[in-house]
């Protein structure tokens, strides 16, 4: 089955620690995205990547870092510089064909709680 | 300016009735796609329906239809014959050719179906 996996589903960390959220896709999609969602809010773009070894900042990139060494993988690191990291994090991807007319495919999300 | 505006934070509908969720968008790009997603309490994002800016007819997918009024820049989602399982958050999103792979999401509408 093709899809996007995010692990773990729930993650707890102490304040001041860096933490890395995993996102893997086997859909052969070119573009991948990370979003943050706070309770009762919409999705805010953190970073996105259109090709391997390239990525762009979204609206709320401060305190986050990403890498795209492989097409299938787009891990997100939440650093200690992120002031309020407790949130729900969603990873998504889109294929290249049909350009702008492709929907995004989403992973199940990771709920990060910083204690 | 907000790219996507959803003005209904919460909506209620009686089971088996139809409901319209509003979405307006802002773009000067002639080529764009409009998307609706459903997010149940589990957090996963489920793609519902898509409308391209050049599509002449309104999109339909089962009980979902998109009321696309291009001149008014609105893309309202209509759910017919509401079911209890339709209770969820609903997000409207847009993707423009000019901004490449970036998606813009609204703040969402929480729909509750009453038995």
PDB file of C-alpha atoms in Angstrom:
ATOM      1  CA  UNK A   1       0.000   0.000   0.000  1.00  0.00           C
ATOM      2  CA  UNK A   2       1.331   3.409  -0.959  1.00  0.00           C
ATOM      3  CA  UNK A   3       1.155   6.203   1.513  1.00  0.00           C
ATOM      4  CA  UNK A   4       2.835   8.513   3.987  1.00  0.00           C
ATOM      5  CA  UNK A   5       4.001   7.331   7.358  1.00  0.00           C
ATOM      6  CA  UNK A   6       4.801   9.530  10.312  1.00  0.00           C
ATOM      7  CA  UNK A   7       6.314   8.244  13.469  1.00  0.00           C
ATOM      8  CA  UNK A   8       5.735   8.274  16.295  1.00  0.00           C
ATOM      9  CA  UNK A   9       2.043   9.130  16.641  1.00  0.00           C
ATOM     10  CA  UNK A  10       2.612  10.661  20.090  1.00  0.00           C
ATOM     11  CA  UNK A  11       5.888  12.189  21.248  1.00  0.00           C
ATOM     12  CA  UNK A  12       6.831  13.659  24.597  1.00  0.00           C
ATOM     13  CA  UNK A  13       9.963  15.681  25.192  1.00  0.00           C
ATOM     14  CA  UNK A  14      11.439  17.821  27.904  1.00  0.00           C
ATOM     15  CA  UNK A  15      11.806  21.529  27.333  1.00  0.00           C
ATOM     16  CA  UNK A  16      15.142  22.447  25.791  1.00  0.00           C
ATOM     17  CA  UNK A  17      15.608  19.172  23.904  1.00  0.00           C
ATOM     18  CA  UNK A  18      15.718  18.911  20.145  1.00  0.00           C
ATOM     19  CA  UNK A  19      13.379  16.336  18.650  1.00  0.00           C
ATOM     20  CA  UNK A  20      13.111  14.896  15.130  1.00  0.00           C
ATOM     21  CA  UNK A  21       9.797  13.897  13.559  1.00  0.00           C
ATOM     22  CA  UNK A  22       9.917  11.283  10.838  1.00  0.00           C
ATOM     23  CA  UNK A  23       8.057  11.462   7.507  1.00  0.00           C
ATOM     24  CA  UNK A  24       8.426   8.791   4.837  1.00  0.00           C
ATOM     25  CA  UNK A  25       6.453   8.353   1.600  1.00  0.00           C
ATOM     26  CA  UNK A  26       6.455   5.560  -0.971  1.00  0.00           C
ATOM     27  CA  UNK A  27       4.263   7.386  -3.475  1.00  0.00           C
ATOM     28  CA  UNK A  28       7.222   8.588  -5.540  1.00  0.00           C
ATOM     29  CA  UNK A  29       6.055  12.152  -4.993  1.00  0.00           C
ATOM     30  CA  UNK A  30       8.426  15.014  -5.689  1.00  0.00           C
ATOM     31  CA  UNK A  31       7.161  17.658  -3.271  1.00  0.00           C
ATOM     32  CA  UNK A  32       6.894  17.221   0.492  1.00  0.00           C
ATOM     33  CA  UNK A  33       5.589  19.545   3.196  1.00  0.00           C
ATOM     34  CA  UNK A  34       5.465  20.047   6.938  1.00  0.00           C
ATOM     35  CA  UNK A  35       2.556  21.775   8.642  1.00  0.00           C
ATOM     36  CA  UNK A  36       1.844  22.709  12.204  1.00  0.00           C
ATOM     37  CA  UNK A  37      -1.688  22.699  13.588  1.00  0.00           C
ATOM     38  CA  UNK A  38      -2.670  24.143  16.968  1.00  0.00           C
ATOM     39  CA  UNK A  39      -5.981  23.236  18.680  1.00  0.00           C
ATOM     40  CA  UNK A  40      -8.944  24.633  16.779  1.00  0.00           C
ATOM     41  CA  UNK A  41      -6.690  26.216  14.181  1.00  0.00           C
ATOM     42  CA  UNK A  42      -5.868  25.713  10.545  1.00  0.00           C
ATOM     43  CA  UNK A  43      -2.637  24.433   9.025  1.00  0.00           C
ATOM     44  CA  UNK A  44       0.449  26.611   8.956  1.00  0.00           C
ATOM     45  CA  UNK A  45       3.311  25.789   6.619  1.00  0.00           C
ATOM     46  CA  UNK A  46       6.691  25.217   8.252  1.00  0.00           C
ATOM     47  CA  UNK A  47       8.880  24.020   5.359  1.00  0.00           C
ATOM     48  CA  UNK A  48       8.430  22.454   1.962  1.00  0.00           C
ATOM     49  CA  UNK A  49      10.703  20.725  -0.515  1.00  0.00           C
ATOM     50  CA  UNK A  50      10.173  20.333  -4.242  1.00  0.00           C
ATOM     51  CA  UNK A  51      13.228  18.191  -5.009  1.00  0.00           C
ATOM     52  CA  UNK A  52      15.974  16.344  -3.190  1.00  0.00           C
ATOM     53  CA  UNK A  53      18.529  18.555  -1.453  1.00  0.00           C
ATOM     54  CA  UNK A  54      16.350  21.631  -1.791  1.00  0.00           C
ATOM     55  CA  UNK A  55      13.755  23.132   0.553  1.00  0.00           C
ATOM     56  CA  UNK A  56      12.047  26.443   1.234  1.00  0.00           C
ATOM     57  CA  UNK A  57      10.862  28.124   4.404  1.00  0.00           C
ATOM     58  CA  UNK A  58       7.166  28.444   4.998  1.00  0.00           C
ATOM     59  CA  UNK A  59       5.364  30.969   7.175  1.00  0.00           C
ATOM     60  CA  UNK A  60       6.616  29.698  10.546  1.00  0.00           C
ATOM     61  CA  UNK A  61      10.078  28.192   9.915  1.00  0.00           C
ATOM     62  CA  UNK A  62      11.796  29.774  12.930  1.00  0.00           C
ATOM     63  CA  UNK A  63      12.904  27.145  15.424  1.00  0.00           C
ATOM     64  CA  UNK A  64      12.575  24.291  12.920  1.00  0.00           C
ATOM     65  CA  UNK A  65      14.977  22.618  10.512  1.00  0.00           C
ATOM     66  CA  UNK A  66      14.557  20.014   7.757  1.00  0.00           C
ATOM     67  CA  UNK A  67      16.608  17.907   5.380  1.00  0.00           C
ATOM     68  CA  UNK A  68      15.770  16.190   2.092  1.00  0.00           C
ATOM     69  CA  UNK A  69      18.580  13.752   1.358  1.00  0.00           C
ATOM     70  CA  UNK A  70      16.259  11.178  -0.193  1.00  0.00           C
ATOM     71  CA  UNK A  71      13.115  11.593  -2.245  1.00  0.00           C
ATOM     72  CA  UNK A  72      11.145   9.401   0.158  1.00  0.00           C
ATOM     73  CA  UNK A  73      12.139  11.111   3.393  1.00  0.00           C
ATOM     74  CA  UNK A  74      11.624  14.602   4.816  1.00  0.00           C
ATOM     75  CA  UNK A  75      12.406  14.678   8.559  1.00  0.00           C
ATOM     76  CA  UNK A  76      11.578  17.725  10.667  1.00  0.00           C
ATOM     77  CA  UNK A  77      13.671  18.753  13.668  1.00  0.00           C
ATOM     78  CA  UNK A  78      12.027  20.874  16.315  1.00  0.00           C
ATOM     79  CA  UNK A  79      14.861  22.723  18.000  1.00  0.00           C
ATOM     80  CA  UNK A  80      15.069  24.257  21.450  1.00  0.00           C
ATOM     81  CA  UNK A  81      14.758  27.648  19.737  1.00  0.00           C
ATOM     82  CA  UNK A  82      11.088  26.958  18.989  1.00  0.00           C
ATOM     83  CA  UNK A  83       9.308  28.809  21.794  1.00  0.00           C
ATOM     84  CA  UNK A  84       6.069  26.852  21.855  1.00  0.00           C
ATOM     85  CA  UNK A  85       6.572  23.502  20.129  1.00  0.00           C
ATOM     86  CA  UNK A  86       3.587  21.628  21.565  1.00  0.00           C
ATOM     87  CA  UNK A  87       1.303  21.027  18.566  1.00  0.00           C
ATOM     88  CA  UNK A  88       0.058  18.535  15.997  1.00  0.00           C
ATOM     89  CA  UNK A  89       2.461  18.117  13.068  1.00  0.00           C
ATOM     90  CA  UNK A  90       1.328  16.942   9.660  1.00  0.00           C
ATOM     91  CA  UNK A  91       3.500  15.824   6.763  1.00  0.00           C
ATOM     92  CA  UNK A  92       2.170  15.874   3.199  1.00  0.00           C
ATOM     93  CA  UNK A  93       3.313  15.217  -0.364  1.00  0.00           C
ATOM     94  CA  UNK A  94       2.202  15.880  -3.936  1.00  0.00           C
ATOM     95  CA  UNK A  95       3.211  14.393  -7.288  1.00  0.00           C
ATOM     96  CA  UNK A  96       4.689  16.447 -10.112  1.00  0.00           C
ATOM     97  CA  UNK A  97       2.315  15.447 -12.921  1.00  0.00           C
ATOM     98  CA  UNK A  98      -0.753  17.645 -13.488  1.00  0.00           C
ATOM     99  CA  UNK A  99       1.129  20.414 -11.717  1.00  0.00           C
ATOM    100  CA  UNK A 100      -1.039  22.647  -9.595  1.00  0.00           C
ATOM    101  CA  UNK A 101      -4.066  20.422 -10.016  1.00  0.00           C
ATOM    102  CA  UNK A 102      -2.790  17.693  -7.705  1.00  0.00           C
ATOM    103  CA  UNK A 103      -4.172  17.401  -4.208  1.00  0.00           C
ATOM    104  CA  UNK A 104      -1.915  16.907  -1.216  1.00  0.00           C
ATOM    105  CA  UNK A 105      -1.679  13.501   0.411  1.00  0.00           C
ATOM    106  CA  UNK A 106      -1.278  13.607   4.181  1.00  0.00           C
ATOM    107  CA  UNK A 107       0.301  11.388   6.780  1.00  0.00           C
ATOM    108  CA  UNK A 108      -1.516  10.529  10.041  1.00  0.00           C
ATOM    109  CA  UNK A 109       0.329  13.220  12.009  1.00  0.00           C
ATOM    110  CA  UNK A 110       2.471  13.372  15.149  1.00  0.00           C
ATOM    111  CA  UNK A 111       1.252  14.980  18.362  1.00  0.00           C
ATOM    112  CA  UNK A 112       4.248  16.551  20.089  1.00  0.00           C
ATOM    113  CA  UNK A 113       4.009  17.539  23.733  1.00  0.00           C
ATOM    114  CA  UNK A 114       6.853  19.392  25.376  1.00  0.00           C
ATOM    115  CA  UNK A 115       6.820  19.101  29.155  1.00  0.00           C
TER     116      UNK A 115
ATOM    117  CA  UNK B   1      -4.387  39.503   2.853  1.00  0.00           C
ATOM    118  CA  UNK B   2      -5.743  36.045   3.527  1.00  0.00           C
ATOM    119  CA  UNK B   3      -5.602  33.759   0.535  1.00  0.00           C
ATOM    120  CA  UNK B   4      -8.432  31.559   1.844  1.00  0.00           C
ATOM    121  CA  UNK B   5     -11.241  32.734   4.110  1.00  0.00           C
ATOM    122  CA  UNK B   6     -13.689  30.479   5.907  1.00  0.00           C
ATOM    123  CA  UNK B   7     -16.081  32.630   7.902  1.00  0.00           C
ATOM    124  CA  UNK B   8     -18.020  29.898   9.689  1.00  0.00           C
ATOM    125  CA  UNK B   9     -16.087  28.629  12.717  1.00  0.00           C
ATOM    126  CA  UNK B  10     -18.866  26.184  13.581  1.00  0.00           C
ATOM    127  CA  UNK B  11     -21.938  24.793  11.863  1.00  0.00           C
ATOM    128  CA  UNK B  12     -24.735  22.457  12.903  1.00  0.00           C
ATOM    129  CA  UNK B  13     -26.914  20.384  10.590  1.00  0.00           C
ATOM    130  CA  UNK B  14     -29.665  17.878  11.145  1.00  0.00           C
ATOM    131  CA  UNK B  15     -28.961  14.355   9.980  1.00  0.00           C
ATOM    132  CA  UNK B  16     -30.113  13.755   6.370  1.00  0.00           C
ATOM    133  CA  UNK B  17     -30.228  17.495   5.644  1.00  0.00           C
ATOM    134  CA  UNK B  18     -27.882  19.323   3.256  1.00  0.00           C
ATOM    135  CA  UNK B  19     -25.312  21.850   4.477  1.00  0.00           C
ATOM    136  CA  UNK B  20     -23.126  24.450   2.756  1.00  0.00           C
ATOM    137  CA  UNK B  21     -19.704  25.365   4.052  1.00  0.00           C
ATOM    138  CA  UNK B  22     -18.419  28.690   2.783  1.00  0.00           C
ATOM    139  CA  UNK B  23     -15.018  29.424   1.291  1.00  0.00           C
ATOM    140  CA  UNK B  24     -13.763  32.529  -0.475  1.00  0.00           C
ATOM    141  CA  UNK B  25     -10.334  32.933  -1.993  1.00  0.00           C
ATOM    142  CA  UNK B  26      -8.048  35.681  -3.136  1.00  0.00           C
ATOM    143  CA  UNK B  27      -5.772  35.338  -6.147  1.00  0.00           C
ATOM    144  CA  UNK B  28      -4.785  37.214  -9.269  1.00  0.00           C
ATOM    145  CA  UNK B  29      -3.382  34.084 -10.874  1.00  0.00           C
ATOM    146  CA  UNK B  30      -5.687  32.793 -13.646  1.00  0.00           C
ATOM    147  CA  UNK B  31      -4.568  29.209 -13.037  1.00  0.00           C
ATOM    148  CA  UNK B  32      -5.303  27.685  -9.678  1.00  0.00           C
ATOM    149  CA  UNK B  33      -6.856  24.692  -7.972  1.00  0.00           C
ATOM    150  CA  UNK B  34      -9.287  24.646  -5.075  1.00  0.00           C
ATOM    151  CA  UNK B  35      -9.510  21.728  -2.644  1.00  0.00           C
ATOM    152  CA  UNK B  36     -11.616  20.646   0.301  1.00  0.00           C
ATOM    153  CA  UNK B  37     -10.357  18.382   3.076  1.00  0.00           C
ATOM    154  CA  UNK B  38     -12.105  16.730   6.008  1.00  0.00           C
ATOM    155  CA  UNK B  39     -10.318  16.291   9.333  1.00  0.00           C
ATOM    156  CA  UNK B  40     -12.042  13.961  11.833  1.00  0.00           C
ATOM    157  CA  UNK B  41     -11.079  14.034  15.500  1.00  0.00           C
ATOM    158  CA  UNK B  42      -8.351  11.464  14.768  1.00  0.00           C
ATOM    159  CA  UNK B  43      -6.419  14.217  12.991  1.00  0.00           C
ATOM    160  CA  UNK B  44      -5.949  12.665   9.556  1.00  0.00           C
ATOM    161  CA  UNK B  45      -6.636  14.927   6.562  1.00  0.00           C
ATOM    162  CA  UNK B  46      -8.975  13.352   4.021  1.00  0.00           C
ATOM    163  CA  UNK B  47      -9.179  14.815   0.514  1.00  0.00           C
ATOM    164  CA  UNK B  48     -12.804  15.328  -0.560  1.00  0.00           C
ATOM    165  CA  UNK B  49     -13.062  17.262  -3.792  1.00  0.00           C
ATOM    166  CA  UNK B  50     -11.155  19.425  -6.252  1.00  0.00           C
ATOM    167  CA  UNK B  51     -12.066  22.269  -8.657  1.00  0.00           C
ATOM    168  CA  UNK B  52      -9.754  23.705 -11.290  1.00  0.00           C
ATOM    169  CA  UNK B  53      -9.977  27.366 -12.237  1.00  0.00           C
ATOM    170  CA  UNK B  54     -10.723  26.510 -15.852  1.00  0.00           C
ATOM    171  CA  UNK B  55     -13.309  23.845 -15.114  1.00  0.00           C
ATOM    172  CA  UNK B  56     -16.645  24.802 -16.624  1.00  0.00           C
ATOM    173  CA  UNK B  57     -18.755  22.578 -14.439  1.00  0.00           C
ATOM    174  CA  UNK B  58     -18.959  22.322 -10.672  1.00  0.00           C
ATOM    175  CA  UNK B  59     -17.127  19.331  -9.261  1.00  0.00           C
ATOM    176  CA  UNK B  60     -19.074  16.516  -7.633  1.00  0.00           C
ATOM    177  CA  UNK B  61     -17.918  13.467  -5.676  1.00  0.00           C
ATOM    178  CA  UNK B  62     -20.699  11.368  -4.264  1.00  0.00           C
ATOM    179  CA  UNK B  63     -22.495  13.429  -1.598  1.00  0.00           C
ATOM    180  CA  UNK B  64     -19.990  16.272  -1.979  1.00  0.00           C
ATOM    181  CA  UNK B  65     -20.309  19.034  -4.527  1.00  0.00           C
ATOM    182  CA  UNK B  66     -18.428  22.264  -4.961  1.00  0.00           C
ATOM    183  CA  UNK B  67     -20.395  25.402  -5.776  1.00  0.00           C
ATOM    184  CA  UNK B  68     -17.781  27.289  -7.771  1.00  0.00           C
ATOM    185  CA  UNK B  69     -18.557  30.956  -8.477  1.00  0.00           C
ATOM    186  CA  UNK B  70     -15.455  32.279 -10.156  1.00  0.00           C
ATOM    187  CA  UNK B  71     -16.495  35.927 -10.432  1.00  0.00           C
ATOM    188  CA  UNK B  72     -17.286  36.024  -6.733  1.00  0.00           C
ATOM    189  CA  UNK B  73     -14.149  33.988  -5.905  1.00  0.00           C
ATOM    190  CA  UNK B  74     -16.095  31.524  -3.849  1.00  0.00           C
ATOM    191  CA  UNK B  75     -15.845  27.740  -3.668  1.00  0.00           C
ATOM    192  CA  UNK B  76     -18.457  26.518  -1.239  1.00  0.00           C
ATOM    193  CA  UNK B  77     -18.699  22.864  -0.271  1.00  0.00           C
ATOM    194  CA  UNK B  78     -22.164  21.329  -0.275  1.00  0.00           C
ATOM    195  CA  UNK B  79     -22.725  18.096   1.628  1.00  0.00           C
ATOM    196  CA  UNK B  80     -26.019  16.433   0.833  1.00  0.00           C
ATOM    197  CA  UNK B  81     -27.879  13.985   3.083  1.00  0.00           C
ATOM    198  CA  UNK B  82     -25.628  14.608   6.099  1.00  0.00           C
ATOM    199  CA  UNK B  83     -24.559  11.627   8.153  1.00  0.00           C
ATOM    200  CA  UNK B  84     -23.280  11.430  11.720  1.00  0.00           C
ATOM    201  CA  UNK B  85     -19.872  10.493  10.345  1.00  0.00           C
ATOM    202  CA  UNK B  86     -19.675  13.855   8.587  1.00  0.00           C
ATOM    203  CA  UNK B  87     -19.016  15.558  11.932  1.00  0.00           C
ATOM    204  CA  UNK B  88     -15.480  16.907  11.554  1.00  0.00           C
ATOM    205  CA  UNK B  89     -13.393  19.943  10.695  1.00  0.00           C
ATOM    206  CA  UNK B  90     -13.479  20.984   7.046  1.00  0.00           C
ATOM    207  CA  UNK B  91     -10.700  22.928   5.382  1.00  0.00           C
ATOM    208  CA  UNK B  92     -10.696  24.785   2.094  1.00  0.00           C
ATOM    209  CA  UNK B  93      -7.336  25.108   0.309  1.00  0.00           C
ATOM    210  CA  UNK B  94      -5.908  26.690  -2.829  1.00  0.00           C
ATOM    211  CA  UNK B  95      -2.838  26.154  -4.961  1.00  0.00           C
ATOM    212  CA  UNK B  96      -1.703  28.669  -7.578  1.00  0.00           C
ATOM    213  CA  UNK B  97       0.472  28.070 -10.623  1.00  0.00           C
ATOM    214  CA  UNK B  98       2.426  31.224  -9.836  1.00  0.00           C
ATOM    215  CA  UNK B  99       3.477  30.110  -6.369  1.00  0.00           C
ATOM    216  CA  UNK B 100       4.347  26.615  -7.515  1.00  0.00           C
ATOM    217  CA  UNK B 101       3.884  23.925  -4.960  1.00  0.00           C
ATOM    218  CA  UNK B 102       2.651  25.935  -2.017  1.00  0.00           C
ATOM    219  CA  UNK B 103      -0.853  25.269  -0.678  1.00  0.00           C
ATOM    220  CA  UNK B 104      -2.879  27.840   1.256  1.00  0.00           C
ATOM    221  CA  UNK B 105      -5.386  26.650   3.849  1.00  0.00           C
ATOM    222  CA  UNK B 106      -8.320  28.359   5.514  1.00  0.00           C
ATOM    223  CA  UNK B 107      -8.909  28.253   9.260  1.00  0.00           C
ATOM    224  CA  UNK B 108     -11.570  25.587   8.923  1.00  0.00           C
ATOM    225  CA  UNK B 109     -15.212  25.032   9.797  1.00  0.00           C
ATOM    226  CA  UNK B 110     -16.285  22.612  12.506  1.00  0.00           C
ATOM    227  CA  UNK B 111     -19.382  20.716  11.377  1.00  0.00           C
ATOM    228  CA  UNK B 112     -21.587  18.880  13.835  1.00  0.00           C
ATOM    229  CA  UNK B 113     -24.337  16.591  12.569  1.00  0.00           C
ATOM    230  CA  UNK B 114     -27.245  16.292  14.980  1.00  0.00           C
ATOM    231  CA  UNK B 115     -29.224  13.029  15.064  1.00  0.00           C
TER     232      UNK B 115
END
